[in-house]
Coordinates of C-alpha atoms in Angstrom, one line a residue:
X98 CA 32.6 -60.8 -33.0
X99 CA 30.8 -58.0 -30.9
X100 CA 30.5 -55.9 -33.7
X101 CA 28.6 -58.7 -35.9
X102 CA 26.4 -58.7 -33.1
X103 CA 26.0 -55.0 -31.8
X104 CA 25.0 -54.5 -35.5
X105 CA 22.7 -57.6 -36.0
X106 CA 20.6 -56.4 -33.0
X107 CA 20.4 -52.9 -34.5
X108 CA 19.1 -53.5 -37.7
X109 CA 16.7 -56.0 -36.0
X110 CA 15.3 -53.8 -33.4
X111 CA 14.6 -51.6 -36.2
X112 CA 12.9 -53.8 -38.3
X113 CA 11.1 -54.7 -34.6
X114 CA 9.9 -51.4 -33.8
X115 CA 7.8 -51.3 -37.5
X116 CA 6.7 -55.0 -37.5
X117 CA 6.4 -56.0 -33.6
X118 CA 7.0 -59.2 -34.8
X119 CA 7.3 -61.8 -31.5
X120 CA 10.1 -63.7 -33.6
X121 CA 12.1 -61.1 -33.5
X122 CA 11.8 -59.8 -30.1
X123 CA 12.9 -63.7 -28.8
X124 CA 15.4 -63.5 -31.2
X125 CA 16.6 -60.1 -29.8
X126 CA 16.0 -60.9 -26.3
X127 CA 18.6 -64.2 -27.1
X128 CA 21.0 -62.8 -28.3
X129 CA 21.2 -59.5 -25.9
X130 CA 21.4 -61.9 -23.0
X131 CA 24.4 -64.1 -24.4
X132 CA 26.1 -60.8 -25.1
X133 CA 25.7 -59.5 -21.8
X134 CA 26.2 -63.2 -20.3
X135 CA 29.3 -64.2 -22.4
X136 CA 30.8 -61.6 -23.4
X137 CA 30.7 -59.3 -20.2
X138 CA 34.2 -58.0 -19.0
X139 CA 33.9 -56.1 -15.3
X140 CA 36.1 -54.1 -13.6
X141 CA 35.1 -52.4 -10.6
X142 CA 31.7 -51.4 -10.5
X143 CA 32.1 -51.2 -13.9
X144 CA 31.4 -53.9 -16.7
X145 CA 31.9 -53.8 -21.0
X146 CA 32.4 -56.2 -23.7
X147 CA 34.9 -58.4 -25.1
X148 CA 35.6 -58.0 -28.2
X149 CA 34.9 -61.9 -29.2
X150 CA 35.2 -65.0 -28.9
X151 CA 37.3 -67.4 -30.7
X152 CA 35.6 -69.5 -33.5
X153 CA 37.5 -72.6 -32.8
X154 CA 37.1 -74.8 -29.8
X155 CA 38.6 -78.0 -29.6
X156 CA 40.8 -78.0 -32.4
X157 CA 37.8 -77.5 -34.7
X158 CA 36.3 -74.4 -36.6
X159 CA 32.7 -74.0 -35.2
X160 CA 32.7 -77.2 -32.9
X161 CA 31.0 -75.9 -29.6
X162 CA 28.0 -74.7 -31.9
X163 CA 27.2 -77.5 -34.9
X164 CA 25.2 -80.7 -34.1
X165 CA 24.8 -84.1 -36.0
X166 CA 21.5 -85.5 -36.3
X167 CA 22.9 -88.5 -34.2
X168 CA 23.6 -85.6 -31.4
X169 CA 20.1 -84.6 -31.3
X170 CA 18.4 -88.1 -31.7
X171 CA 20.1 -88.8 -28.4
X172 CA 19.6 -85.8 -26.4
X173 CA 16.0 -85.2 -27.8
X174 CA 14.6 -88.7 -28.2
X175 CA 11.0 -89.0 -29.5
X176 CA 11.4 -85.1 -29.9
X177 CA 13.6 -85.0 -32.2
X178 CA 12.1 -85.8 -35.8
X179 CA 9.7 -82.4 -35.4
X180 CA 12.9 -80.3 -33.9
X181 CA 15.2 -81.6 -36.4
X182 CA 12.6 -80.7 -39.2
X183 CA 11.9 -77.3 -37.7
X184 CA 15.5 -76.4 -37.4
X185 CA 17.2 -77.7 -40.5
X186 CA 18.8 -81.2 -39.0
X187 CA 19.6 -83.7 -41.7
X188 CA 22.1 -86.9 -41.2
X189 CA 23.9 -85.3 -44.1
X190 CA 24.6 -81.5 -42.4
X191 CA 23.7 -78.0 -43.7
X192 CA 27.1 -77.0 -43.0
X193 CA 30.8 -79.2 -43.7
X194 CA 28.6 -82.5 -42.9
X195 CA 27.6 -81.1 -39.5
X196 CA 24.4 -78.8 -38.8
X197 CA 23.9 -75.2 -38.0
X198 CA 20.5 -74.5 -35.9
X199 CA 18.6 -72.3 -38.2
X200 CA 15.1 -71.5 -39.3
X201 CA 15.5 -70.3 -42.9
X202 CA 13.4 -72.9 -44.1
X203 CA 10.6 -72.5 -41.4
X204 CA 10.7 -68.7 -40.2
X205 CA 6.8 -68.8 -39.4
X206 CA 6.4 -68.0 -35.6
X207 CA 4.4 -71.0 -34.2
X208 CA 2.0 -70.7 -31.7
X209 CA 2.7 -69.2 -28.1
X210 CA 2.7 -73.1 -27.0
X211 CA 4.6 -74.5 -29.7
X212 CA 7.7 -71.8 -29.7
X213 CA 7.6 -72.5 -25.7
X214 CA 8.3 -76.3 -26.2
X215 CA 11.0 -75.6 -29.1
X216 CA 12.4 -73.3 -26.4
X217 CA 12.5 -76.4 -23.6
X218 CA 13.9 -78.3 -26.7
X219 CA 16.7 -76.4 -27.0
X220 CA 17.6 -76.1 -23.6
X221 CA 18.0 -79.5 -23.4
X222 CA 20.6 -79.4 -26.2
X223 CA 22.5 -76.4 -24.3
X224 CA 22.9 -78.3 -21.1
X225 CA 24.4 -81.2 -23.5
X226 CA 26.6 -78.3 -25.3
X227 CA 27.7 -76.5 -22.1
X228 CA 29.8 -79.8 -21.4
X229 CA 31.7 -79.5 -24.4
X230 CA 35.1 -77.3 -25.0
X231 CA 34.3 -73.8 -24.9
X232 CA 35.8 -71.6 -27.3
X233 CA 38.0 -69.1 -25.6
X234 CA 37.4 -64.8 -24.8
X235 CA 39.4 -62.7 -26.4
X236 CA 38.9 -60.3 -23.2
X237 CA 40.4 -56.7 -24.9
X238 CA 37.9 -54.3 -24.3
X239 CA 38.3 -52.3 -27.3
X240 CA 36.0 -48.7 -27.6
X241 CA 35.0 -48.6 -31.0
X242 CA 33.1 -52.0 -31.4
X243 CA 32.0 -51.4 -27.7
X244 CA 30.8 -48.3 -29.1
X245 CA 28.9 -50.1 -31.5
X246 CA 27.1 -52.8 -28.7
X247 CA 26.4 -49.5 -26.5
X248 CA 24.5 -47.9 -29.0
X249 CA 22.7 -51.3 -30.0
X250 CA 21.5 -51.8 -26.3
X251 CA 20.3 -48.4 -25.5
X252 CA 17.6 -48.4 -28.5
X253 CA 16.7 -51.9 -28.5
X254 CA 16.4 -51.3 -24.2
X255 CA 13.8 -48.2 -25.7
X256 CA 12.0 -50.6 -28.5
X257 CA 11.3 -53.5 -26.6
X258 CA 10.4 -51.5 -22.9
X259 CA 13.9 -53.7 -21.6
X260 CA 14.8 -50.6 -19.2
X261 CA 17.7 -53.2 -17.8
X262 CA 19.6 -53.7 -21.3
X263 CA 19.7 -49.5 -21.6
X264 CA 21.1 -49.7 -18.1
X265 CA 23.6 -52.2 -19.7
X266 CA 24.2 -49.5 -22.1
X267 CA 25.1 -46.5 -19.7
X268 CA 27.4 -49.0 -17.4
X269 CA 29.1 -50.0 -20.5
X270 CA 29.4 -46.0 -21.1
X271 CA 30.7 -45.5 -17.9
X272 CA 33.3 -48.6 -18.3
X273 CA 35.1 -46.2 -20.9
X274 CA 34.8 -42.8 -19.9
X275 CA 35.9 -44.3 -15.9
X276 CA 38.8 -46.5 -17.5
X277 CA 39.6 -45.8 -21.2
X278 CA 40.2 -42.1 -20.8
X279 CA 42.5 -39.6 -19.6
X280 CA 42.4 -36.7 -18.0
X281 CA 41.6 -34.7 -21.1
X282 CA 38.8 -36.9 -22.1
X283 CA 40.8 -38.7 -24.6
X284 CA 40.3 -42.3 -25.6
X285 CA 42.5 -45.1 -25.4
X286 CA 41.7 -47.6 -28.1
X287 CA 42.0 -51.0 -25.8
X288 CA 41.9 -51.7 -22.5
X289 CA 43.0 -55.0 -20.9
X290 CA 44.0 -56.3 -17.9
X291 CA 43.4 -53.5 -15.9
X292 CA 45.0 -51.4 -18.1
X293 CA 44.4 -48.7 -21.0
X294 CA 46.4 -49.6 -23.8
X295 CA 47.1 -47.0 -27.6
X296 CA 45.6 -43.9 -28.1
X297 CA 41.9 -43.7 -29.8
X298 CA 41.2 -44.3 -33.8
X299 CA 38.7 -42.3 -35.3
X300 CA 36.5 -45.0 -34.9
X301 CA 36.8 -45.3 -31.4
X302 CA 35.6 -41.6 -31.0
X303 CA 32.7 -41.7 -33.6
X304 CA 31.2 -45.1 -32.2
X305 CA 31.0 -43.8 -28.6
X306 CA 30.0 -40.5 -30.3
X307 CA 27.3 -42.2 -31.6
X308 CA 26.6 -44.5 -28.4
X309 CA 26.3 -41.4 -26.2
X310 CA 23.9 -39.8 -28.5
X311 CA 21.9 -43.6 -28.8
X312 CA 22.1 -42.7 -25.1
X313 CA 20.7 -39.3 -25.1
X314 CA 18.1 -40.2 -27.1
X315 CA 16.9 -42.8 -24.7
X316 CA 17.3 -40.8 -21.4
X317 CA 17.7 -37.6 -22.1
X318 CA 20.5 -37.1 -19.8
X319 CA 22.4 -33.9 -21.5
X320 CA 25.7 -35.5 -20.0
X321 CA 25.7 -37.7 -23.0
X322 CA 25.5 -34.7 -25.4
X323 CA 27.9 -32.6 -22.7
X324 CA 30.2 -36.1 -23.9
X325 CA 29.9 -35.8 -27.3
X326 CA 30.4 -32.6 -27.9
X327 CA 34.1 -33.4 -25.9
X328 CA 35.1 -36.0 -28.1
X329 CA 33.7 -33.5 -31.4
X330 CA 36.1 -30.9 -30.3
X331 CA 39.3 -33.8 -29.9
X332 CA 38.4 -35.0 -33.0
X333 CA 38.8 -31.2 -35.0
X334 CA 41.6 -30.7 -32.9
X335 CA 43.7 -33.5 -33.3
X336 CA 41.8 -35.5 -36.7
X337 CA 40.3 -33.3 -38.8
X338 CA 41.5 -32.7 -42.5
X339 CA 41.3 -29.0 -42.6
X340 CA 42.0 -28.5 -46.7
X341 CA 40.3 -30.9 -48.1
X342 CA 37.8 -32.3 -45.1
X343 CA 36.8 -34.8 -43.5
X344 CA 38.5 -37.0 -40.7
X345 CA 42.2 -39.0 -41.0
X346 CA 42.0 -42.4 -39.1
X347 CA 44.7 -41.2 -36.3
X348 CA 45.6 -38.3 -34.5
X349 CA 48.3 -35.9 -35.4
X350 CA 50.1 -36.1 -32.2
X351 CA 50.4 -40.3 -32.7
X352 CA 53.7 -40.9 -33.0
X353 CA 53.2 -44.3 -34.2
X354 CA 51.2 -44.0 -37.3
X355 CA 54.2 -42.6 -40.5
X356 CA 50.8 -42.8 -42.4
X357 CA 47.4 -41.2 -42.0
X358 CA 45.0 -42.7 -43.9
X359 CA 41.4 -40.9 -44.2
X360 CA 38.7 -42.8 -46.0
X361 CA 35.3 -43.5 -45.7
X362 CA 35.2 -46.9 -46.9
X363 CA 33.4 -49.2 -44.6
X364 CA 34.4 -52.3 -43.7
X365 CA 33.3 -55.1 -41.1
X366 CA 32.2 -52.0 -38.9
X367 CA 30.7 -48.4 -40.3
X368 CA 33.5 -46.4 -41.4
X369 CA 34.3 -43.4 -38.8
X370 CA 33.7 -40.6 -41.4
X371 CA 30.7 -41.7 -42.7
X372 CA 29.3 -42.6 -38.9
X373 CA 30.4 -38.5 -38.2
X374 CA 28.7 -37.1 -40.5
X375 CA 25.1 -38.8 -39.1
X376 CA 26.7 -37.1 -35.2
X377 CA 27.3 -34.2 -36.7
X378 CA 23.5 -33.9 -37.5
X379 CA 22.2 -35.4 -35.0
X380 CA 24.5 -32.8 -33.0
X381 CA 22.6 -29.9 -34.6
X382 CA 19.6 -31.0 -34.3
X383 CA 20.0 -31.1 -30.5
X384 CA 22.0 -28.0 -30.4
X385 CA 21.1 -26.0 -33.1
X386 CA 24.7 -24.8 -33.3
X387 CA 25.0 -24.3 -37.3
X388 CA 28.8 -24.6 -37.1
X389 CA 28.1 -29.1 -36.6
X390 CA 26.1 -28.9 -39.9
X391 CA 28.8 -27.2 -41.9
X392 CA 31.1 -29.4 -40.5
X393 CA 28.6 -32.5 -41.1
X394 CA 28.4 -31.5 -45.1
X395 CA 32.3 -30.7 -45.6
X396 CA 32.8 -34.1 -43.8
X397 CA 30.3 -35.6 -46.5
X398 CA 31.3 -33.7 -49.3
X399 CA 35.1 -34.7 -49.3
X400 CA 34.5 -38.4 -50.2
X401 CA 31.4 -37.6 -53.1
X402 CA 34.0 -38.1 -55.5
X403 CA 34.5 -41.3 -54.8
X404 CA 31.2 -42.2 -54.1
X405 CA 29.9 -41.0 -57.7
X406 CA 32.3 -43.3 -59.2
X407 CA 32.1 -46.8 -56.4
X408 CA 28.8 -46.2 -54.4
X409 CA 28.8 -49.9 -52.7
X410 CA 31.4 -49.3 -49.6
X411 CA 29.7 -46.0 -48.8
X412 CA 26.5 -47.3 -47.3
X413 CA 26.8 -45.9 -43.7
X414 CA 28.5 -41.9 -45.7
X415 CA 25.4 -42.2 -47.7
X416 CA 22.4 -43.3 -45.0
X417 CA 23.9 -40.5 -42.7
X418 CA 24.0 -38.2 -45.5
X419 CA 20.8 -38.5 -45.9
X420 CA 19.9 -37.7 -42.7
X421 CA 21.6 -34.3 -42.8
X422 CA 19.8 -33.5 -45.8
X423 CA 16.6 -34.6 -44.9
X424 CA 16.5 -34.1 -41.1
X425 CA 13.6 -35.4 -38.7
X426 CA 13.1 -34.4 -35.3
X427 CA 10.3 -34.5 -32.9
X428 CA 10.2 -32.7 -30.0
X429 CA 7.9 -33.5 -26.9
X430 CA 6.7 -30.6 -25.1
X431 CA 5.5 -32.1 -21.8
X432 CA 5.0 -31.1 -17.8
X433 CA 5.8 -34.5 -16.9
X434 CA 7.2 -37.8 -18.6
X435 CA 4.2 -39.4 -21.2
X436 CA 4.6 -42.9 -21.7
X437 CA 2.1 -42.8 -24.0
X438 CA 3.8 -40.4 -26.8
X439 CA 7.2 -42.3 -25.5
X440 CA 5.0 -45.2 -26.7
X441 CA 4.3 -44.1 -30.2
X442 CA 7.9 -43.1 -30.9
X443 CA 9.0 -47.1 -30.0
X444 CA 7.0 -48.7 -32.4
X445 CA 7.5 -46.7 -35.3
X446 CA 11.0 -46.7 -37.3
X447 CA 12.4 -43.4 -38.4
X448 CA 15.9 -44.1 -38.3
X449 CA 17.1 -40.3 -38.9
X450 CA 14.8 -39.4 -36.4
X451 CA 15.8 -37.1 -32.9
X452 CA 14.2 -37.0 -30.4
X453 CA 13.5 -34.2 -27.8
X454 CA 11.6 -34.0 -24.5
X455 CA 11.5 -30.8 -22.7
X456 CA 9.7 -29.2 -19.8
X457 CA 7.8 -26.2 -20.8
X458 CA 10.3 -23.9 -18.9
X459 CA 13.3 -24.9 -20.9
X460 CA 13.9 -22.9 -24.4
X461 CA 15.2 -24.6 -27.7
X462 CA 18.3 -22.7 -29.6
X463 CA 16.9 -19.8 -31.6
X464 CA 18.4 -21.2 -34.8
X465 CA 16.1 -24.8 -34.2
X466 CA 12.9 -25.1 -36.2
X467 CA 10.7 -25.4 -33.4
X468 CA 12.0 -22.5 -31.5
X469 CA 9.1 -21.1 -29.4
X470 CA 6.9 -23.4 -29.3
X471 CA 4.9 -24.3 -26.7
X472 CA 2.2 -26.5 -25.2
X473 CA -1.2 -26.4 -26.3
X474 CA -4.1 -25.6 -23.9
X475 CA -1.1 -27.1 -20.9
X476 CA -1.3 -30.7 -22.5
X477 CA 1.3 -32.5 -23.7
X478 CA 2.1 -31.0 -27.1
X479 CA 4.8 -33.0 -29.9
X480 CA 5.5 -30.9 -32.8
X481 CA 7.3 -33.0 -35.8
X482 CA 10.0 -31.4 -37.6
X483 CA 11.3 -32.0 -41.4
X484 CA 14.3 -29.8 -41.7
X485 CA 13.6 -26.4 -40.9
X486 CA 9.7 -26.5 -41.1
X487 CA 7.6 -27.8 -38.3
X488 CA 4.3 -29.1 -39.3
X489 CA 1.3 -28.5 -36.9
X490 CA 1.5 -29.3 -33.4
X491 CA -0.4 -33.0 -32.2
X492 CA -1.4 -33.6 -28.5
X493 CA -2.8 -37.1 -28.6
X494 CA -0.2 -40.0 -29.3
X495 CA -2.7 -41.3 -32.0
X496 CA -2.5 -37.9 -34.1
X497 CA 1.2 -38.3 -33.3
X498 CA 1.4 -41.9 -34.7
X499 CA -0.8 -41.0 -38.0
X500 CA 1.2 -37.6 -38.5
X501 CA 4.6 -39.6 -38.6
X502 CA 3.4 -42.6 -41.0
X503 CA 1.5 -40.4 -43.2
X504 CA 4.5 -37.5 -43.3
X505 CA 7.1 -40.6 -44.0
X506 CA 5.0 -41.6 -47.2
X507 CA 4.9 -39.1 -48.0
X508 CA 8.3 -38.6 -48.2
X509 CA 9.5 -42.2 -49.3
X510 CA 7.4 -41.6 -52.4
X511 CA 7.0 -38.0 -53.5
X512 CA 5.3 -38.8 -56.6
X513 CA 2.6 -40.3 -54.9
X514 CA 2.0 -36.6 -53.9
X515 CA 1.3 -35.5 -57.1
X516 CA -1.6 -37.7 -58.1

């Protein structure tokens, strides 16, 4: 499923950025290329993501994937015992009597020469697997989950220095803004075939929210905020529960939907309130425009409720709410691009965080915290932001890195403070 995989690579470039851990990286690196290898739907100039592929092949659950220890003995020869040991292999299966490649039982990272010959290793099975039934593409391009994979490539493009994946990422953009919207700027939900297919879910328009700030944050192109501030305004228009707040899963001028249900459950994606409220932030953060932040909290507020009394199906409402309530931005005050500060910011995970570069000339909102700041001495100057108070400004990327891991101690354990 794209979205299993658009939020596998999320969570693991995060834990990348912290770690830098080489396992992870190859892991990352894997699994962006099948996406973008397998999964790639083009149109035009144009190319997004299918929304899966099948798990059967061949008239068998998981077929084009498993291997029997017989399998590999053949293919791998003398190799095989050391691979087979690595990798989970027995002649009685990991998995329904058949085996699932994994590294559970040995997730050390060998040495650089070592990994390099597993990777040859497996190669060799994936020439033997490549003859086998393939299992088929569902090819509907549908926005949400692309939503989801966009957002995934633009930040793991920034944490591993991939510049081509975040390209992936705004051509992916493009594929829906070019061919899954009208005139208006409203979504469809699908597109296949050449053609654009239901109107847009919540979902759809608070993933690609979410992707074109992902986007943003990578770039700094303001035509991703211009975007999402768009598909913000559709979304109060046409979505938004007024009385009692928050979002309803369809819009009020569907004529197909008897029903609107609003929730904030999540399921096997991040449910489209919960993912709004963490825009909604992020929004103001950018903009200072208070009026997001309101909205942000009544979005919030209207499902506490049921979050005091069933917390579990609220992860993505919560993590989001807690990034409106305890806000991190840092903003880069700089004549010319920095690599190095760009640097410090990919390997360190703040996941609330926002990021701002600016030229000296250009002015932030009046009602953001670092309003009228400036460069120090004409050097590149990043001032770190915790709600509305700015701490200090830094203009080395080392004071930079130590400010952000001492401040987020600081604030993961407050009673540490005290002592």
């Amino acid at each position: 499923m794209l979205y299993d995989n658009a939020q596998f690579i999320s969570l693991l470039a995060e834990v990348y950025r912290e770690t830098q851990h080489p396992l992870f990286a190859e892991r990352l690196s894997e699994t962006v290329e099948w996406v973008r290898r397998d999964l790639s739907i083009r149109h035009f100039s144009h190319t997004a993501f299918a929304a899966s592929l099948d798990a059967d092949s061949d008239s068998a659950e998981g077929k084009y994937y498993v291997w029997t220890a017989a399998e590999v003995d053949k293919v791998l020869g003398k190799d095989a015992e050391d691979f087979k040991k690595t990798y989970d292999i027995t002649s009685f299966g990991n998995w329904e009597n058949v085996n699932i490649l994994n590294r559970l039982k040995n997730p050390e990272y060998g040495k650089m020469h070592e990994e390099r010959a597993l990777l040859a290793l497996r190669q060799k099975l994936k020439t033997v697997r490549d003859r086998r039934v393939p299992p088929m593409l569902d090819n509907k391009v549908l926005a949400d989950t692309n939503g989801l994979m966009i957002a995934a490539l633009a930040r793991t493009g920034f944490a591993l220095g991939r510049p081509e994946w975040i390209e992936a990422a705004e051509n992916a953009f493009a594929f829906i803004t070019n061919h899954m919207t009208d005139k208006d700027g409203k979504l469809y939900h699908s597109w296949c075939d050449g053609r654009p297919k239901h109107a847009g879910l919540l979902e759809d328009y608070a993933n690609m929210a979410e992707a074109a700030l992902a986007l943003y944050d990578v770039t700094q192109e303001s035509v991703y905020v211009t975007r999402t501030t768009l598909w913000v305004s559709i979304l109060d228009k046409e979505f938004l529960d007024e009385k009692s707040g928050g979002y309803f899963m369809s819009s009020a001028q569907a004529t197909d939907t008897p029903v609107r249900p609003k929730s904030a459950h999540d399921g096997a994606v991040p449910s489209g309130n919960g993912t709004m409220v963490g825009v909604l932030a992020r929004l103001y953060q950018i903009l200072g425009n208070t009026a997001y932040e309101e909205r942000a909290r009544k979005t919030a507020e209207a499902f506490f409720g049921e979050v005091a009394n069933h917390f579990f199906p609220f992860a993505t409402l919560l993590n989001n709410s807690n990034a409106l309530l305890n806000p991190v931005s840092v903003i880069i005050l700089a004549s010319s691009s920095d690599a190095a500060f760009e640097n410090v910011l990919r390997n360190i995970s703040i996941p609330a965080m926002t990021k701002i570069v600016l030229p000296e000339s250009k002015i932030l909102p009046a009602s953001h915290p670092a309003f009228g700041k400036t460069q120090v001495d004409g050097k590149t100057t990043a001032y770190v932001c915790f709600g509305q108070q700015c701490l200090p400004p830094v203009t080395t990327p080392e004071a930079l890195e130590n400010l952000l891991k001492q401040e987020r101690g600081k604030r993961r354990n407050p009673a540490a403070n005290d002592g």
